[in-house]
Short mmCIF file of C-alpha atoms and ligand atoms in Angstrom, two decimals:
data_model
loop_
_atom_site.label_atom_id
_atom_site.label_comp_id
_atom_site.label_asym_id
_atom_site.label_seq_id
_atom_site.Cartn_x
_atom_site.Cartn_y
_atom_site.Cartn_z
CA MET A 1 10.61 15.26 -12.43
CA VAL A 2 11.97 11.76 -12.13
CA ARG A 3 10.25 9.41 -9.78
CA GLU A 4 10.21 5.73 -8.98
CA ILE A 5 6.97 4.08 -9.94
CA LEU A 6 5.78 1.67 -7.25
CA SER A 7 5.27 -1.87 -8.37
CA VAL A 8 2.20 -3.14 -6.59
CA GLU A 9 -0.64 -5.40 -7.64
CA LEU A 10 -3.53 -3.14 -8.64
CA ASP A 11 -6.78 -3.59 -10.52
CA THR A 12 -7.05 -1.61 -13.76
CA GLN A 13 -9.13 1.25 -12.34
CA THR A 14 -6.85 1.71 -9.29
CA ALA A 15 -3.79 1.54 -11.48
CA LEU A 16 -5.15 4.19 -13.82
CA ALA A 17 -6.07 6.37 -10.84
CA ALA A 18 -2.62 5.88 -9.31
CA LEU A 19 -1.07 6.81 -12.70
CA ALA A 20 -3.24 9.91 -12.94
CA TRP A 21 -2.05 10.90 -9.53
CA GLN A 22 1.59 10.34 -10.45
CA VAL A 23 1.03 12.62 -13.52
CA GLU A 24 -0.57 15.15 -11.20
CA LEU A 25 2.64 14.98 -9.10
CA GLY A 26 4.60 15.98 -12.15
CA VAL A 27 6.13 12.58 -12.90
CA ASP A 28 7.30 12.37 -16.54
CA GLU A 29 9.84 9.61 -16.38
CA ALA A 30 9.82 6.21 -14.77
CA ILE A 31 13.56 6.03 -14.07
CA GLU A 32 16.08 6.99 -11.39
CA ASP A 33 19.64 8.37 -11.95
CA THR A 34 21.05 5.38 -10.11
CA PRO A 35 20.09 1.71 -10.74
CA LEU A 36 17.57 0.15 -8.40
CA ASP A 37 17.72 -3.51 -7.37
CA ARG A 38 14.08 -4.49 -7.53
CA PHE A 39 14.81 -8.03 -6.39
CA ALA A 40 16.28 -6.82 -3.02
CA ALA A 41 13.98 -7.39 -0.06
CA PRO A 42 12.22 -4.08 0.78
CA ALA A 43 13.23 -2.44 4.04
CA PRO A 44 10.37 -2.37 6.64
CA PRO A 45 8.67 1.04 6.75
CA PRO A 46 9.83 3.21 9.65
CA GLU A 47 7.52 3.37 12.61
CA ALA A 48 5.80 6.72 12.49
CA PRO A 49 5.68 8.53 15.84
CA VAL A 50 2.25 8.54 17.41
CA VAL A 51 1.01 11.91 18.57
CA SER A 52 -1.57 11.45 21.18
CA VAL A 53 -4.20 13.91 22.32
CA GLN A 54 -2.68 13.83 25.81
CA ASP A 55 0.81 14.87 24.56
CA ALA A 56 -0.36 17.58 22.30
CA PRO A 57 -0.53 21.05 23.79
CA LYS A 58 -4.08 22.14 24.36
CA ALA A 59 -4.99 24.99 22.00
CA VAL A 60 -8.71 25.54 22.28
CA PRO A 61 -11.36 24.80 24.82
CA VAL A 62 -12.79 21.35 24.11
CA ALA A 63 -16.49 21.83 24.07
CA ASP A 64 -19.41 24.19 24.07
CA ALA A 65 -22.20 23.31 26.49
CA ALA A 66 -25.24 24.02 24.30
CA SER A 67 -23.90 22.34 21.14
CA GLY A 68 -22.56 19.49 23.31
CA ALA A 69 -25.97 18.62 24.74
CA LEU A 70 -27.64 18.74 21.30
CA ALA A 71 -24.93 16.66 19.73
CA GLN A 72 -25.09 14.00 22.42
CA ALA A 73 -28.83 13.70 22.07
CA ALA A 74 -28.47 12.73 18.41
CA GLY A 75 -28.95 8.98 18.04
CA ASP A 76 -27.98 8.66 14.40
CA LEU A 77 -26.58 10.68 11.55
CA ALA A 78 -29.95 11.91 10.37
CA GLY A 79 -30.66 13.13 13.87
CA LEU A 80 -27.32 14.80 14.10
CA LYS A 81 -27.91 16.59 10.73
CA ALA A 82 -31.31 17.75 11.97
CA ALA A 83 -29.82 18.95 15.32
CA MET A 84 -27.17 20.96 13.44
CA ALA A 85 -29.68 22.42 11.06
CA ALA A 86 -31.82 23.54 14.07
CA PHE A 87 -28.79 24.96 15.99
CA ASP A 88 -28.82 28.76 15.94
CA GLY A 89 -25.79 29.43 18.20
CA CYS A 90 -23.29 29.98 15.36
CA ALA A 91 -23.53 33.20 13.45
CA LEU A 92 -22.05 31.62 10.36
CA LYS A 93 -25.44 29.95 9.69
CA ARG A 94 -27.04 33.29 8.92
CA GLY A 95 -24.66 34.06 6.10
CA ALA A 96 -24.69 30.60 4.53
CA ARG A 97 -27.02 29.22 1.86
CA ASN A 98 -26.84 25.62 2.93
CA LEU A 99 -25.77 23.39 5.84
CA VAL A 100 -22.93 21.28 4.48
CA PHE A 101 -23.21 18.08 6.45
CA ALA A 102 -21.34 15.26 4.70
CA ASP A 103 -20.89 13.32 1.45
CA GLY A 104 -19.86 9.82 0.56
CA ASN A 105 -20.69 6.52 2.24
CA PRO A 106 -21.33 6.77 5.98
CA GLU A 107 -20.36 3.12 6.31
CA ALA A 108 -16.84 3.86 4.91
CA ARG A 109 -13.76 2.79 6.85
CA VAL A 110 -12.17 6.21 6.15
CA MET A 111 -13.63 9.49 7.32
CA ILE A 112 -12.08 12.68 5.80
CA ILE A 113 -12.39 15.96 7.65
CA GLY A 114 -11.76 19.27 5.93
CA GLU A 115 -12.07 22.82 7.22
CA ALA A 116 -15.22 24.58 6.08
CA PRO A 117 -17.32 24.90 2.92
CA GLY A 118 -16.31 27.29 0.21
CA ARG A 119 -18.54 28.94 -2.38
CA ASP A 120 -19.25 25.78 -4.40
CA GLU A 121 -19.96 23.67 -1.38
CA ASP A 122 -22.24 26.38 0.07
CA ARG A 123 -24.18 26.45 -3.15
CA ILE A 124 -24.49 22.70 -3.57
CA GLY A 125 -24.69 21.67 0.07
CA LYS A 126 -21.96 19.01 -0.15
CA PRO A 127 -18.33 19.11 1.05
CA PHE A 128 -15.31 19.28 -1.27
CA VAL A 129 -17.12 19.73 -4.61
CA GLY A 130 -14.96 22.63 -5.96
CA ARG A 131 -11.35 22.49 -7.21
CA SER A 132 -10.02 21.17 -3.92
CA GLY A 133 -12.62 18.44 -3.97
CA GLN A 134 -11.67 17.36 -7.45
CA LEU A 135 -8.12 16.94 -6.32
CA LEU A 136 -9.22 15.14 -3.14
CA ASP A 137 -11.20 12.71 -5.26
CA LYS A 138 -8.13 12.05 -7.48
CA MET A 139 -5.95 11.51 -4.46
CA PHE A 140 -8.11 8.91 -2.84
CA ALA A 141 -8.89 7.28 -6.24
CA ALA A 142 -5.15 6.65 -6.48
CA ILE A 143 -5.45 4.30 -3.47
CA GLY A 144 -8.71 2.80 -4.70
CA LEU A 145 -11.16 4.81 -2.59
CA SER A 146 -14.08 6.87 -3.72
CA ARG A 147 -17.00 8.86 -2.30
CA ASP A 148 -19.31 7.17 -4.79
CA ALA A 149 -18.37 3.63 -3.81
CA GLU A 150 -21.31 1.60 -2.54
CA VAL A 151 -19.08 -1.06 -1.01
CA ALA A 152 -17.89 0.30 2.37
CA GLU A 153 -14.41 -1.25 1.82
CA ASP A 154 -13.82 1.06 -1.14
CA ALA A 155 -15.59 4.18 0.12
CA ILE A 156 -14.78 7.39 1.87
CA TYR A 157 -16.97 9.60 3.98
CA ILE A 158 -16.33 13.35 3.93
CA THR A 159 -17.21 16.18 6.32
CA ASN A 160 -15.81 19.51 7.60
CA THR A 161 -15.08 20.94 11.03
CA ILE A 162 -17.56 23.72 10.26
CA PRO A 163 -20.81 23.06 8.31
CA TRP A 164 -21.45 26.64 7.11
CA ARG A 165 -19.35 28.77 4.77
CA PRO A 166 -17.45 31.63 6.60
CA PRO A 167 -17.94 34.94 4.86
CA GLU A 168 -15.27 35.66 2.17
CA ASN A 169 -13.88 32.22 2.86
CA ARG A 170 -12.11 33.56 6.01
CA ASP A 171 -10.71 30.97 8.47
CA PRO A 172 -13.30 29.91 11.00
CA SER A 173 -12.59 31.62 14.36
CA THR A 174 -11.58 29.77 17.51
CA ASP A 175 -15.01 30.47 19.01
CA GLU A 176 -16.83 29.03 15.97
CA VAL A 177 -14.66 25.95 15.97
CA THR A 178 -15.11 25.43 19.68
CA MET A 179 -18.87 25.83 19.38
CA MET A 180 -19.16 23.31 16.51
CA ARG A 181 -16.63 20.79 17.71
CA PRO A 182 -19.13 18.73 19.85
CA PHE A 183 -21.13 18.17 16.63
CA LEU A 184 -17.97 16.96 14.80
CA MET A 185 -17.03 14.65 17.70
CA ARG A 186 -20.55 13.14 17.70
CA HIS A 187 -20.38 12.82 13.88
CA ILE A 188 -17.18 10.76 14.22
CA GLU A 189 -18.75 8.56 16.95
CA LEU A 190 -21.84 7.88 14.89
CA ALA A 191 -19.95 7.19 11.64
CA ALA A 192 -17.42 5.11 13.62
CA PRO A 193 -14.68 5.07 10.94
CA GLN A 194 -11.60 2.88 11.29
CA VAL A 195 -9.31 5.74 10.13
CA ILE A 196 -9.76 9.51 10.28
CA VAL A 197 -7.97 11.82 7.82
CA VAL A 198 -7.70 15.45 8.76
CA MET A 199 -6.90 17.81 5.94
CA GLY A 200 -4.95 21.02 6.71
CA ASN A 201 -4.21 23.01 9.87
CA SER A 202 -7.69 23.79 10.99
CA ALA A 203 -9.01 20.20 10.89
CA THR A 204 -5.84 18.89 12.46
CA ARG A 205 -5.93 21.38 15.29
CA THR A 206 -9.66 20.85 15.93
CA VAL A 207 -9.49 17.04 15.97
CA LEU A 208 -6.16 16.56 17.69
CA GLN A 209 -6.38 19.66 19.90
CA THR A 210 -2.81 20.72 19.07
CA THR A 211 -1.17 24.04 18.18
CA THR A 212 1.45 22.30 16.04
CA GLY A 213 1.24 23.16 12.32
CA ILE A 214 0.35 20.75 9.61
CA THR A 215 3.94 20.77 8.17
CA ARG A 216 5.12 19.02 11.30
CA MET A 217 2.03 16.95 12.02
CA ARG A 218 1.46 15.51 8.53
CA GLY A 219 2.49 11.93 7.97
CA ASN A 220 2.37 11.14 11.71
CA TRP A 221 -0.49 9.07 13.00
CA GLY A 222 -2.37 10.74 15.87
CA ASP A 223 -5.08 9.31 18.05
CA LEU A 224 -8.61 10.32 18.85
CA GLY A 225 -10.19 8.05 21.42
CA GLY A 226 -8.47 5.03 20.01
CA ARG A 227 -9.05 5.93 16.38
CA PRO A 228 -5.97 6.56 14.25
CA VAL A 229 -5.81 10.05 12.72
CA MET A 230 -3.66 10.91 9.75
CA PRO A 231 -3.00 14.68 9.26
CA MET A 232 -2.39 15.59 5.57
CA PHE A 233 -1.89 18.80 3.61
CA HIS A 234 -5.19 20.27 2.54
CA PRO A 235 -5.81 19.84 -1.20
CA ALA A 236 -5.99 23.65 -1.51
CA ALA A 237 -2.36 23.76 -0.17
CA LEU A 238 -1.42 21.16 -2.84
CA LEU A 239 -2.95 23.27 -5.55
CA ARG A 240 -0.98 26.33 -4.37
CA ASP A 241 2.26 24.37 -3.92
CA PRO A 242 2.44 21.27 -6.10
CA MET A 243 5.76 20.26 -4.54
CA LYS A 244 3.83 19.17 -1.46
CA LYS A 245 2.09 16.41 -3.54
CA ARG A 246 5.07 14.22 -2.89
CA GLU A 247 4.37 14.15 0.84
CA ALA A 248 0.66 13.75 0.15
CA TRP A 249 1.43 10.63 -1.81
CA ALA A 250 3.47 9.16 1.11
CA ASP A 251 0.55 9.86 3.46
CA LEU A 252 -1.89 8.19 1.07
CA LEU A 253 0.27 5.10 0.98
CA ALA A 254 0.41 5.16 4.83
CA ILE A 255 -3.38 5.26 4.93
CA LYS A 256 -3.58 2.44 2.32
CA ALA A 257 -1.18 0.26 4.39
CA ARG A 258 -3.15 0.99 7.58
CA LEU A 259 -6.30 -0.31 5.87
CA GLY A 260 -4.43 -3.47 4.78
CA ARG A 261 -5.18 -2.71 1.17
N1 LIG B 1 -12.27 23.05 1.70
C1 LIG B 1 -12.67 22.39 2.78
O1 LIG B 1 -11.90 22.36 3.75
N2 LIG B 1 -13.81 21.85 2.79
C2 LIG B 1 -14.66 21.84 1.74
O2 LIG B 1 -15.73 21.29 1.80
C3 LIG B 1 -14.23 22.54 0.55
C4 LIG B 1 -13.04 23.13 0.62
#
């Protein structure tokens, strides 16, 4: 696969991470078939259409009363985690080993939202620690962001729409998502990220309340109460279909630009 290598100023670690991601994409040559004038002024990036919550067709009921009241009563992230741990309304809790609340730096400018824990996440109690998580870490490292960064500027904060593993890794049902959504909305309010990244269909639909699939949504900034939301392919989809990594790279660059990095 031939691909143009972006020439940007990067520190060594970010440059190595970006290179690792390019290799992950399948890049094996740094040339194009046709010559490229690198001195020509770059064209301004096209304005991505904004998909607002109002425009999007409503797919699922917005809130569940019991979880809504508990979520709203939580005054900080520790309180929210305790409220979720005490919540017995969702049957998934009974089949799960752990509540998977979040990982990374809660002060981060970027909050990443996945679907639901898998086997590894259920065992360890943290989101995105299996194969998808390793790829997610590589992706964000390529734009200089990490869940381990202590400096908020370089950090990410990670959670899921559902905190308990669904049996046999099935998709969470509409009822389960509706019941748990108020907790997710409060989680976003309390973490107050500058940018939200929703990974895959389920997180995109839950956060943006749309029925449109991820293939059409990805790459287009949405909006949640004034916060920009970038839908991306889920890392599991990228593992299944590596051709999608090209679009994922474009989305990562859009996030990087939005952060002014
Ligand atoms: N997939 C997700 O959506 N979330 C996880 O935490 C792990 C895999």
